[in-house]
Coordinates of C-alpha atoms in Angstrom, one line a residue:
M26 CA 85.2 72.7 101.0
T27 CA 84.3 72.6 105.3
S28 CA 85.7 73.8 108.4
H29 CA 88.2 71.3 108.5
V30 CA 90.6 72.1 106.4
R31 CA 94.4 72.5 107.8
V32 CA 96.5 73.8 105.7
R33 CA 100.3 75.2 106.4
F34 CA 103.6 77.5 105.8
A35 CA 106.6 76.0 106.4
P36 CA 109.9 78.2 105.8
S37 CA 113.0 77.5 106.7
P38 CA 115.2 80.5 108.1
T39 CA 117.6 79.9 106.3
G40 CA 117.5 83.6 104.6
K41 CA 114.9 86.2 103.6
L42 CA 111.5 85.3 102.8
H43 CA 111.8 85.3 98.4
I44 CA 109.4 85.9 95.6
G45 CA 108.2 82.5 95.9
G46 CA 107.8 81.7 99.5
A47 CA 105.6 84.4 99.9
R48 CA 103.2 82.9 97.1
T49 CA 103.3 80.1 98.6
A50 CA 102.3 81.3 101.9
I51 CA 99.8 83.8 100.4
Y52 CA 97.6 80.8 99.0
N53 CA 97.5 78.9 101.7
W54 CA 96.3 81.7 104.2
A55 CA 93.7 82.5 101.5
F56 CA 92.7 78.9 100.8
A57 CA 92.2 78.6 104.5
R58 CA 90.7 81.7 104.2
A59 CA 88.4 80.6 101.8
N60 CA 87.8 78.0 103.1
H61 CA 86.7 78.8 106.8
G62 CA 89.7 76.5 107.8
T63 CA 93.0 77.1 109.9
F64 CA 96.2 78.6 108.6
I65 CA 99.2 77.3 110.1
L66 CA 103.1 79.4 110.3
R67 CA 105.7 76.2 111.3
I68 CA 110.0 77.2 110.6
D69 CA 111.6 74.0 109.8
D70 CA 114.5 75.0 111.1
T71 CA 116.4 71.6 111.6
D72 CA 119.2 72.9 109.1
P73 CA 122.0 73.7 111.9
T74 CA 124.6 75.1 109.5
R75 CA 121.8 78.1 107.6
S76 CA 118.5 78.4 110.1
T77 CA 119.3 80.8 112.2
A78 CA 116.3 82.9 115.2
E79 CA 117.8 86.1 113.5
N80 CA 116.2 84.7 110.2
T81 CA 113.0 83.5 111.8
Q82 CA 112.4 86.9 113.0
V83 CA 112.3 88.7 109.9
I84 CA 110.2 85.7 107.9
L85 CA 108.0 86.9 110.6
R86 CA 108.8 90.6 109.7
A87 CA 107.7 89.7 106.2
M88 CA 104.3 87.4 106.9
R89 CA 103.4 90.9 109.4
W90 CA 103.8 92.4 106.4
L91 CA 102.1 90.9 104.2
G92 CA 99.0 90.9 107.0
L93 CA 98.4 87.1 106.2
D94 CA 97.9 86.7 109.3
W95 CA 98.3 83.0 111.1
D96 CA 96.4 81.0 112.8
E97 CA 98.7 79.0 115.2
G98 CA 102.6 79.3 115.2
P99 CA 104.6 81.1 116.5
E100 CA 104.0 84.0 118.6
V101 CA 100.0 82.3 118.2
G102 CA 100.5 79.2 119.7
G103 CA 98.1 76.5 119.7
D104 CA 97.3 73.4 120.2
F105 CA 99.9 70.8 118.0
G106 CA 102.9 72.4 118.8
P107 CA 105.9 72.8 119.5
Y108 CA 105.3 75.0 116.5
A109 CA 109.7 74.6 115.2
Q110 CA 111.1 71.6 113.8
T111 CA 114.2 72.0 116.7
E112 CA 111.6 71.8 119.4
R113 CA 109.9 68.7 117.9
L114 CA 112.7 66.3 117.4
D115 CA 111.0 63.7 120.2
L116 CA 108.9 63.3 118.3
Y117 CA 110.3 62.1 115.4
R118 CA 112.7 60.2 117.3
E119 CA 109.3 58.4 118.8
A120 CA 107.8 58.2 115.1
A121 CA 111.2 56.3 113.5
E122 CA 111.1 54.0 116.5
R123 CA 108.2 53.9 116.7
L124 CA 108.5 52.4 112.4
L125 CA 111.5 50.2 114.1
A126 CA 109.4 48.2 116.4
E127 CA 106.7 47.5 113.8
G128 CA 109.3 46.5 110.9
R129 CA 107.5 49.7 108.8
A130 CA 111.5 50.5 109.0
Y131 CA 114.8 49.7 109.6
P132 CA 118.9 50.5 110.6
C133 CA 121.4 50.1 107.9
F134 CA 124.7 50.1 109.1
C135 CA 126.7 50.4 105.5
T136 CA 129.3 52.9 105.6
P137 CA 129.3 55.4 103.2
E138 CA 132.2 54.2 101.3
Q139 CA 129.8 50.5 101.2
L140 CA 127.0 52.8 99.1
E141 CA 129.2 53.8 96.8
A142 CA 130.6 50.3 96.0
D143 CA 126.8 49.4 95.6
R144 CA 126.6 51.9 93.5
E145 CA 129.9 51.5 91.3
A146 CA 128.7 47.9 91.1
A147 CA 125.3 48.6 90.2
R148 CA 126.3 51.6 87.6
A149 CA 129.2 48.9 86.2
R150 CA 126.7 46.0 85.3
K151 CA 124.1 48.8 83.7
D152 CA 121.1 47.9 86.8
P153 CA 118.3 50.8 86.3
F154 CA 117.6 51.0 89.8
Q155 CA 120.8 52.6 91.3
G156 CA 119.4 53.5 94.5
Y157 CA 119.9 51.7 97.7
Q158 CA 120.6 47.4 97.4
R159 CA 119.3 47.3 100.2
R160 CA 122.2 45.8 102.3
C161 CA 120.5 45.7 105.3
R162 CA 116.7 45.0 105.1
D163 CA 117.0 41.6 106.2
I164 CA 119.4 41.8 108.9
D165 CA 117.3 39.5 112.0
P166 CA 115.6 42.7 114.3
A167 CA 117.6 41.2 117.9
E168 CA 121.4 41.1 115.9
A169 CA 120.4 44.8 114.3
R170 CA 119.4 45.8 118.4
R171 CA 122.7 44.0 119.5
R172 CA 124.6 46.8 117.1
M173 CA 122.9 49.1 118.2
D174 CA 122.7 49.0 121.7
A175 CA 126.6 48.3 120.9
G176 CA 127.5 51.9 119.1
E177 CA 127.9 51.3 116.1
P178 CA 127.2 53.8 113.7
Y179 CA 123.8 53.7 112.1
T180 CA 121.2 55.2 109.7
I181 CA 117.3 54.7 110.1
R182 CA 115.5 53.5 106.3
I183 CA 112.0 53.8 105.5
K184 CA 110.9 49.8 104.5
V185 CA 109.4 50.1 100.6
P186 CA 106.5 47.5 100.1
A187 CA 108.3 44.9 98.0
D188 CA 104.4 45.0 96.4
R189 CA 104.1 48.4 96.1
G190 CA 102.9 49.6 93.0
D191 CA 103.0 52.7 91.3
V192 CA 102.2 55.8 93.7
V193 CA 99.6 58.1 92.3
I194 CA 98.9 61.6 93.2
N195 CA 96.1 63.2 92.5
D196 CA 97.2 66.9 92.7
A197 CA 95.4 69.2 91.8
V198 CA 97.1 71.3 89.9
H199 CA 99.3 68.6 87.9
G200 CA 96.1 66.0 87.8
R201 CA 97.1 62.7 87.6
V202 CA 100.6 62.1 87.9
V203 CA 102.5 58.2 88.6
F204 CA 105.4 57.9 90.2
D205 CA 107.1 53.9 89.5
A206 CA 107.5 52.4 93.3
K207 CA 110.1 50.3 91.5
E208 CA 112.5 53.7 91.6
L209 CA 112.5 54.4 94.9
D210 CA 114.9 52.6 96.8
D211 CA 114.7 52.3 100.9
F212 CA 115.2 56.2 102.0
V213 CA 116.6 57.0 104.7
I214 CA 114.0 59.0 107.0
F215 CA 117.3 59.5 110.0
R216 CA 120.5 60.3 110.0
S217 CA 123.6 58.4 111.4
D218 CA 123.9 61.4 114.0
G219 CA 120.6 61.6 115.3
T220 CA 118.4 64.1 113.3
P221 CA 115.6 63.4 111.1
T222 CA 115.5 63.9 107.3
Y223 CA 113.5 66.2 105.3
N224 CA 110.7 63.7 103.6
F225 CA 110.7 62.5 107.1
A226 CA 110.3 65.7 109.7
T227 CA 107.8 67.8 107.6
V228 CA 105.5 64.1 107.1
V229 CA 105.9 63.2 110.9
D230 CA 104.7 67.4 111.8
D231 CA 102.1 67.3 109.0
A232 CA 100.4 64.2 110.3
M233 CA 100.6 65.5 113.7
M234 CA 99.3 68.3 111.9
G235 CA 96.0 66.9 110.6
I236 CA 97.4 68.7 108.1
T237 CA 94.8 68.6 105.2
H238 CA 95.8 70.4 102.4
V239 CA 99.7 71.3 101.1
I240 CA 99.8 73.7 99.2
R241 CA 103.5 74.4 97.9
G242 CA 106.1 74.7 95.2
D243 CA 106.1 72.0 92.0
D244 CA 110.2 71.1 93.3
H245 CA 109.3 69.4 95.5
L246 CA 106.6 67.7 93.6
S247 CA 109.6 64.2 93.1
N248 CA 109.4 65.0 97.0
T249 CA 105.8 63.1 97.3
P250 CA 105.8 60.4 96.4
R251 CA 108.8 59.5 99.0
Q252 CA 106.6 61.0 101.7
V253 CA 103.7 58.9 100.5
M254 CA 105.5 55.7 101.5
V255 CA 106.5 58.2 105.2
Y256 CA 102.4 58.0 105.0
E257 CA 101.1 55.1 104.3
A258 CA 104.1 53.6 107.3
L259 CA 103.1 55.9 110.0
G260 CA 99.2 54.5 109.1
A261 CA 98.2 58.0 108.4
P262 CA 95.6 60.1 106.0
V263 CA 98.0 61.1 102.5
P264 CA 96.6 64.9 101.9
T265 CA 95.5 66.5 99.1
F266 CA 99.3 67.8 96.7
A267 CA 98.4 71.2 95.4
H268 CA 102.1 72.1 93.9
I269 CA 102.3 75.2 91.7
S270 CA 104.6 76.0 89.5
M271 CA 107.6 78.2 89.6
I272 CA 108.4 81.9 88.8
L273 CA 109.6 83.0 86.0
G274 CA 112.1 86.2 84.8
A275 CA 111.7 88.2 82.0
D276 CA 114.0 86.4 80.0
G277 CA 112.6 83.2 80.7
K278 CA 114.3 81.6 83.4
K279 CA 113.6 80.7 87.4
L280 CA 113.0 84.1 89.5
S281 CA 116.2 85.3 90.9
K282 CA 118.7 87.7 91.7
R283 CA 119.3 89.0 88.4
H284 CA 116.1 90.1 87.9
G285 CA 116.1 92.7 90.3
A286 CA 114.9 92.8 94.0
T287 CA 113.7 88.6 94.8
S288 CA 112.9 89.8 99.2
V289 CA 109.8 90.4 100.2
E290 CA 111.3 93.0 102.3
E291 CA 113.5 94.1 99.3
Y292 CA 110.1 95.6 98.7
R293 CA 108.8 96.8 101.0
D294 CA 111.8 99.2 101.5
A295 CA 110.9 100.5 98.4
G296 CA 108.0 101.3 99.1
Y297 CA 105.2 99.2 97.3
L298 CA 101.8 99.2 99.2
S299 CA 101.2 95.2 101.0
D300 CA 97.7 95.1 99.3
A301 CA 99.3 96.0 96.3
F302 CA 101.6 93.4 96.6
V303 CA 100.1 90.6 97.5
N304 CA 97.7 91.2 94.6
Y305 CA 100.6 90.7 91.9
L306 CA 101.4 87.3 93.7
S307 CA 98.5 86.0 94.0
L308 CA 97.9 86.8 89.9
L309 CA 101.4 85.0 89.5
G310 CA 100.2 81.5 88.5
W311 CA 96.0 82.0 89.6
S312 CA 93.5 84.2 88.9
L313 CA 89.8 85.4 89.7
D314 CA 88.0 85.3 86.3
G315 CA 90.8 85.2 84.1
E316 CA 89.6 89.1 83.6
T317 CA 89.9 91.0 87.0
T318 CA 93.5 92.2 88.2
I319 CA 92.3 94.7 91.0
I320 CA 91.1 91.9 93.6
P321 CA 91.5 93.4 97.5
R322 CA 92.6 90.9 100.5
D323 CA 89.0 90.3 101.0
V324 CA 88.2 89.0 98.0
L325 CA 90.8 87.5 97.5
A326 CA 90.3 85.2 101.0
S327 CA 87.2 85.1 99.7
Q328 CA 86.9 83.5 96.7
F329 CA 90.2 81.3 96.4
S330 CA 90.2 78.6 95.1
L331 CA 93.1 75.9 94.1
E332 CA 90.9 74.7 90.8
R333 CA 91.5 77.5 89.0
I334 CA 95.8 77.6 89.7
S335 CA 98.0 77.3 86.2
K336 CA 100.1 74.2 85.3
N337 CA 101.9 77.0 83.0
P338 CA 105.2 78.6 85.1
A339 CA 104.1 81.7 85.9
T340 CA 106.5 85.8 84.7
F341 CA 106.8 87.7 87.2
D342 CA 106.5 92.3 85.6
P343 CA 108.0 94.5 87.4
A344 CA 106.2 97.2 85.5
K345 CA 102.6 95.6 85.7
L346 CA 103.7 95.4 89.5
D347 CA 104.3 98.9 89.2
W348 CA 101.1 99.7 87.4
M349 CA 99.5 97.5 90.0
N350 CA 101.5 99.9 93.2
A351 CA 100.1 103.1 91.3
E352 CA 96.5 101.6 91.1
Y353 CA 96.5 101.4 94.6
I354 CA 97.8 104.1 95.9
N355 CA 95.2 105.6 93.4
A356 CA 92.3 104.2 94.7
M357 CA 92.7 105.9 98.2
S358 CA 90.5 108.0 100.5
D359 CA 93.2 111.6 100.6
G360 CA 92.8 111.4 104.6
A361 CA 94.6 106.8 103.8
F362 CA 97.1 108.7 101.3
V363 CA 97.6 111.6 103.5
D364 CA 98.8 110.2 106.8
E365 CA 100.6 106.7 105.1
I366 CA 102.0 108.3 102.6
L367 CA 102.1 111.8 101.7
I368 CA 103.4 113.0 105.9
P369 CA 105.8 110.0 105.7
Q370 CA 107.7 110.5 103.2
L371 CA 107.7 114.0 103.6
A372 CA 109.4 113.5 106.7
A373 CA 111.5 110.5 105.3
A374 CA 112.6 113.7 102.7
G375 CA 113.7 116.1 105.8
K376 CA 110.3 118.3 105.9
E377 CA 109.4 118.7 109.2
V378 CA 105.1 118.9 109.1
S379 CA 102.0 117.5 110.2
R380 CA 98.6 117.0 110.2
A381 CA 97.9 119.8 112.5
S382 CA 99.9 122.5 109.9
H383 CA 97.1 122.9 108.0
T384 CA 93.4 121.7 107.7
D385 CA 91.9 119.4 106.9
A386 CA 90.2 120.8 103.4
W387 CA 93.8 121.8 102.7
W388 CA 95.7 118.8 102.8
S389 CA 92.5 117.5 101.0
L390 CA 93.3 119.5 97.8
L391 CA 97.2 118.7 97.8
A392 CA 96.0 114.7 98.0
S393 CA 93.9 115.0 95.5
I394 CA 96.4 116.5 93.3
V395 CA 99.2 114.3 94.0
R396 CA 97.9 110.7 94.3
P397 CA 97.4 110.8 90.7
R398 CA 101.1 111.6 90.4
T399 CA 102.2 109.5 92.7
K400 CA 103.5 105.7 91.5
M401 CA 105.9 105.1 94.2
P402 CA 105.0 106.3 97.6
A403 CA 109.0 108.5 96.9
D404 CA 107.3 110.2 94.6
A405 CA 104.6 111.6 96.6
A406 CA 107.3 114.1 98.5
Q407 CA 108.7 114.6 94.8
V408 CA 105.7 116.1 93.4
A409 CA 104.7 117.8 96.8
A410 CA 108.4 119.3 97.3
P411 CA 107.7 123.4 95.2
I412 CA 104.3 123.4 98.1
F413 CA 106.6 122.8 101.4
A414 CA 109.5 124.9 99.9
S415 CA 109.4 128.8 99.8
A416 CA 110.4 131.9 97.8
K417 CA 113.3 131.9 99.6
T418 CA 114.5 127.9 99.8
L419 CA 112.9 127.0 96.4
A420 CA 115.0 124.9 94.3
Y421 CA 115.3 125.8 90.4
D422 CA 116.0 123.5 87.4
E423 CA 118.1 124.9 85.7
K424 CA 117.2 123.7 82.5
S425 CA 113.4 124.4 83.3
V426 CA 114.9 128.1 83.8
A427 CA 116.6 128.7 80.6
K428 CA 113.3 127.6 78.7
G429 CA 111.2 128.5 80.7
L430 CA 112.4 132.1 82.2
A431 CA 115.8 133.0 80.3
K432 CA 114.2 134.1 77.4
E433 CA 113.1 137.5 76.0
G434 CA 110.1 138.9 76.6
M435 CA 109.5 137.0 79.9
A436 CA 110.0 140.0 82.4
R437 CA 106.7 140.9 80.7
V438 CA 104.5 137.8 81.2
L439 CA 105.9 137.7 84.8
D440 CA 105.0 141.8 85.7
A441 CA 101.8 141.1 84.0
T442 CA 101.1 137.8 86.2
R443 CA 101.5 140.0 89.5
V444 CA 99.5 142.7 88.4
A445 CA 96.6 140.1 87.5
L446 CA 97.1 137.6 90.6
G447 CA 97.8 141.1 93.1
T448 CA 93.4 142.4 92.7
L449 CA 93.1 139.1 94.2
S450 CA 92.4 138.8 98.4
A451 CA 93.6 136.2 100.6
D452 CA 89.6 135.2 100.8
D453 CA 89.9 134.6 96.7
W454 CA 93.2 133.6 96.7
K455 CA 91.3 129.8 95.7
A456 CA 92.5 127.5 92.3
E457 CA 89.5 128.4 90.7
H458 CA 89.8 132.6 90.4
I459 CA 93.5 132.3 90.6
D460 CA 93.1 130.1 86.8
A461 CA 90.6 133.1 85.7
A462 CA 92.9 135.7 86.9
L463 CA 96.0 133.7 84.5
E464 CA 93.6 133.3 81.4
P465 CA 93.3 135.7 80.3
L466 CA 97.5 136.6 79.7
P467 CA 98.1 135.1 76.4
D468 CA 95.8 137.1 74.3
A469 CA 96.9 140.3 76.4
L470 CA 100.1 139.5 75.7
D471 CA 99.9 138.0 72.5
L472 CA 101.9 134.7 73.6
K473 CA 101.3 131.3 73.1
K474 CA 99.6 130.4 75.5
R475 CA 101.8 127.3 76.6
I476 CA 104.9 130.0 76.7
V477 CA 102.4 132.0 79.2
F478 CA 101.8 129.6 82.2
Q479 CA 105.8 127.4 81.2
A480 CA 106.5 130.5 82.6
V481 CA 104.2 130.8 85.4
R482 CA 104.7 127.6 85.9
V483 CA 108.7 127.5 87.0
A484 CA 108.5 131.0 88.9
E485 CA 106.7 128.9 91.5
C486 CA 107.4 125.3 90.9
G487 CA 111.1 125.7 90.0
N488 CA 110.6 123.1 87.6
M489 CA 108.4 122.7 84.4
V490 CA 106.2 120.1 85.3
S491 CA 103.9 119.7 88.5
P492 CA 100.2 118.8 89.4
P493 CA 97.4 121.2 88.1
L494 CA 99.0 125.2 88.6
G495 CA 95.4 127.2 90.7
E496 CA 95.5 124.4 93.2
T497 CA 99.6 124.0 93.3
M498 CA 99.1 128.0 94.3
Q499 CA 96.4 128.1 96.5
L500 CA 97.8 125.5 98.1
I501 CA 101.5 127.4 98.4
G502 CA 99.4 131.2 99.6
R503 CA 98.7 134.3 98.0
D504 CA 102.1 135.8 99.6
D505 CA 104.6 133.2 98.6
C506 CA 103.2 133.2 95.5
L507 CA 104.4 137.1 94.8
A508 CA 107.1 136.4 96.3
R509 CA 108.0 133.9 94.0
I510 CA 106.9 135.5 90.4
D511 CA 109.3 138.5 92.1
R512 CA 112.1 136.0 92.5
A513 CA 111.5 134.8 89.2
L514 CA 111.8 138.1 87.9
T515 CA 115.6 137.9 88.4
M516 CA 116.0 135.1 86.6
A517 CA 113.8 136.5 84.4
L518 CA 115.3 139.0 80.6

C-alpha cells in the first residue's frame, strides 16, 4: 500500500459506541496506520429523531479512551469537511441536482398508495421483480420540472442503466461477490422531505473525501450494489470494500445486551485497560500470525492487514478478555501500576493515600506482590486493603477467625510468634528476616506449618488469603504487626 490510503469510521450518534462499532473503528485506524494513510472520523447524524449532540460526545469520549486518534474529523478539522452529515446537506442537494441534470437520476411523483398498488400487482402476477416499477422513469424532463416547480411532492431516484450487468464486488474479505443487477430497482436517493438516503449520502461523502477503502460490518454488504450504482452515476472511483463478520455471543447468536455489557464505556467503567480492550477486539476476526494473542498497540498499528481478516463470525469470550486484561496489568511497570491503578483504586475505596506517603521502594514492593493478584483494577485495592489498615481498624473475616484463630492452641502460636518477631529491630524488619524468624515455629511448636502460618496470616491480614506474608508484614511495619498480634490474641484460644 502507499500513503494515499484514506479510510473512515462513520458512526451514527444514536446511542453509545458498541463493541461491533469499536472493532470497526479499530480496524480502520490500524489499517490507516499500517499503510501510512489517513484515518477519518465522520459523524453520520442524518437521523433527526435519534442523533444528538450528546451522543456525538459519547462517541468521541469512547474513541479517545480507545486511543484511536483521528487525522480528520470533529475537533481536528481537515481539508474535506464538514465531518458531520447534517452540515453537508447542501453538498448532497448539489450532487442530486447534477445527477438530475445529467439524466442519471429522475424525480418520482408516485404516492405511497401508488407504490403499494404496484407492489400488489407485481405479487398478483407473480412478477419475480417486485421493486419500484419505474413508473416515472420516462416522464419528459420538461414536464417533470414543471411538476416539481409547481410544488408537487417528489422523491429523486437513481436511474440504474437498463443494460447494467451483474454488480461484482471484489471484497477484500469475502472475495468475489456477485449481485444480479436485475434485482436492483431505481432506488430513492432523496426523500420527499428533502433529506438524502443513507446509500446516497454515504457515497457522496466517501467520494468527496477520497475514501479508498471502506472497512465495515458485513451487515452493510447488501447495501453495496446500490452504493456502487451511486459511485458510477457520480463518475467517482469505487473504493475497495472489506466487510467484516459479525460478533457472536457464546450461544452463537449476534452479540447483544443479553450477553452482558455491550458499550465501550461500560467496559471502561468496569476497569478494563484500553490497550487490553483494543488488543482483544482486534482479535475478533483478525490475527497477526494465528498464534500470537498479546499484540501491543504499536504492533497492531504496523502489522494490520486486510488479508488476515477472517470471513467467519467471531465469538466474544468475556473470560478471555479478563485474562488479557490481567496479562496487561501484570506487564505494567511498578511505577505505572502504582500511579495508574493502585493509588486511584485505593482512593476509590476511601483510602487517603498519596505517592508521598511512602518511599518509592515501599511502593515498588507493594506493586510487586499486588500486581500478580490483580485481574481487574478494583482487585488491587481489595488485595492491598490490609496493608492500609491498622491494628485498630483491620477488619477480620469471621470464617477466617473461626478456622485460623478460634481453635485450641492458637494463643500459644501467637505468643511464640510475638516473641520471635520481637527479636527483630525496626532496621531488620525486612521480608527475608521476618520469614527467617517465623520459619522455625512449626517445629518448635510441633504443629503443621499450615496451621501456624494460617494463624499468623489471619492475625496480620484479617483473612486467610493474602500476598506473601513476609513482604506484607514488611509493608505493614513492625509496630503495627506486633499490635495486630496482640489484638488477635484476644480472639485466639
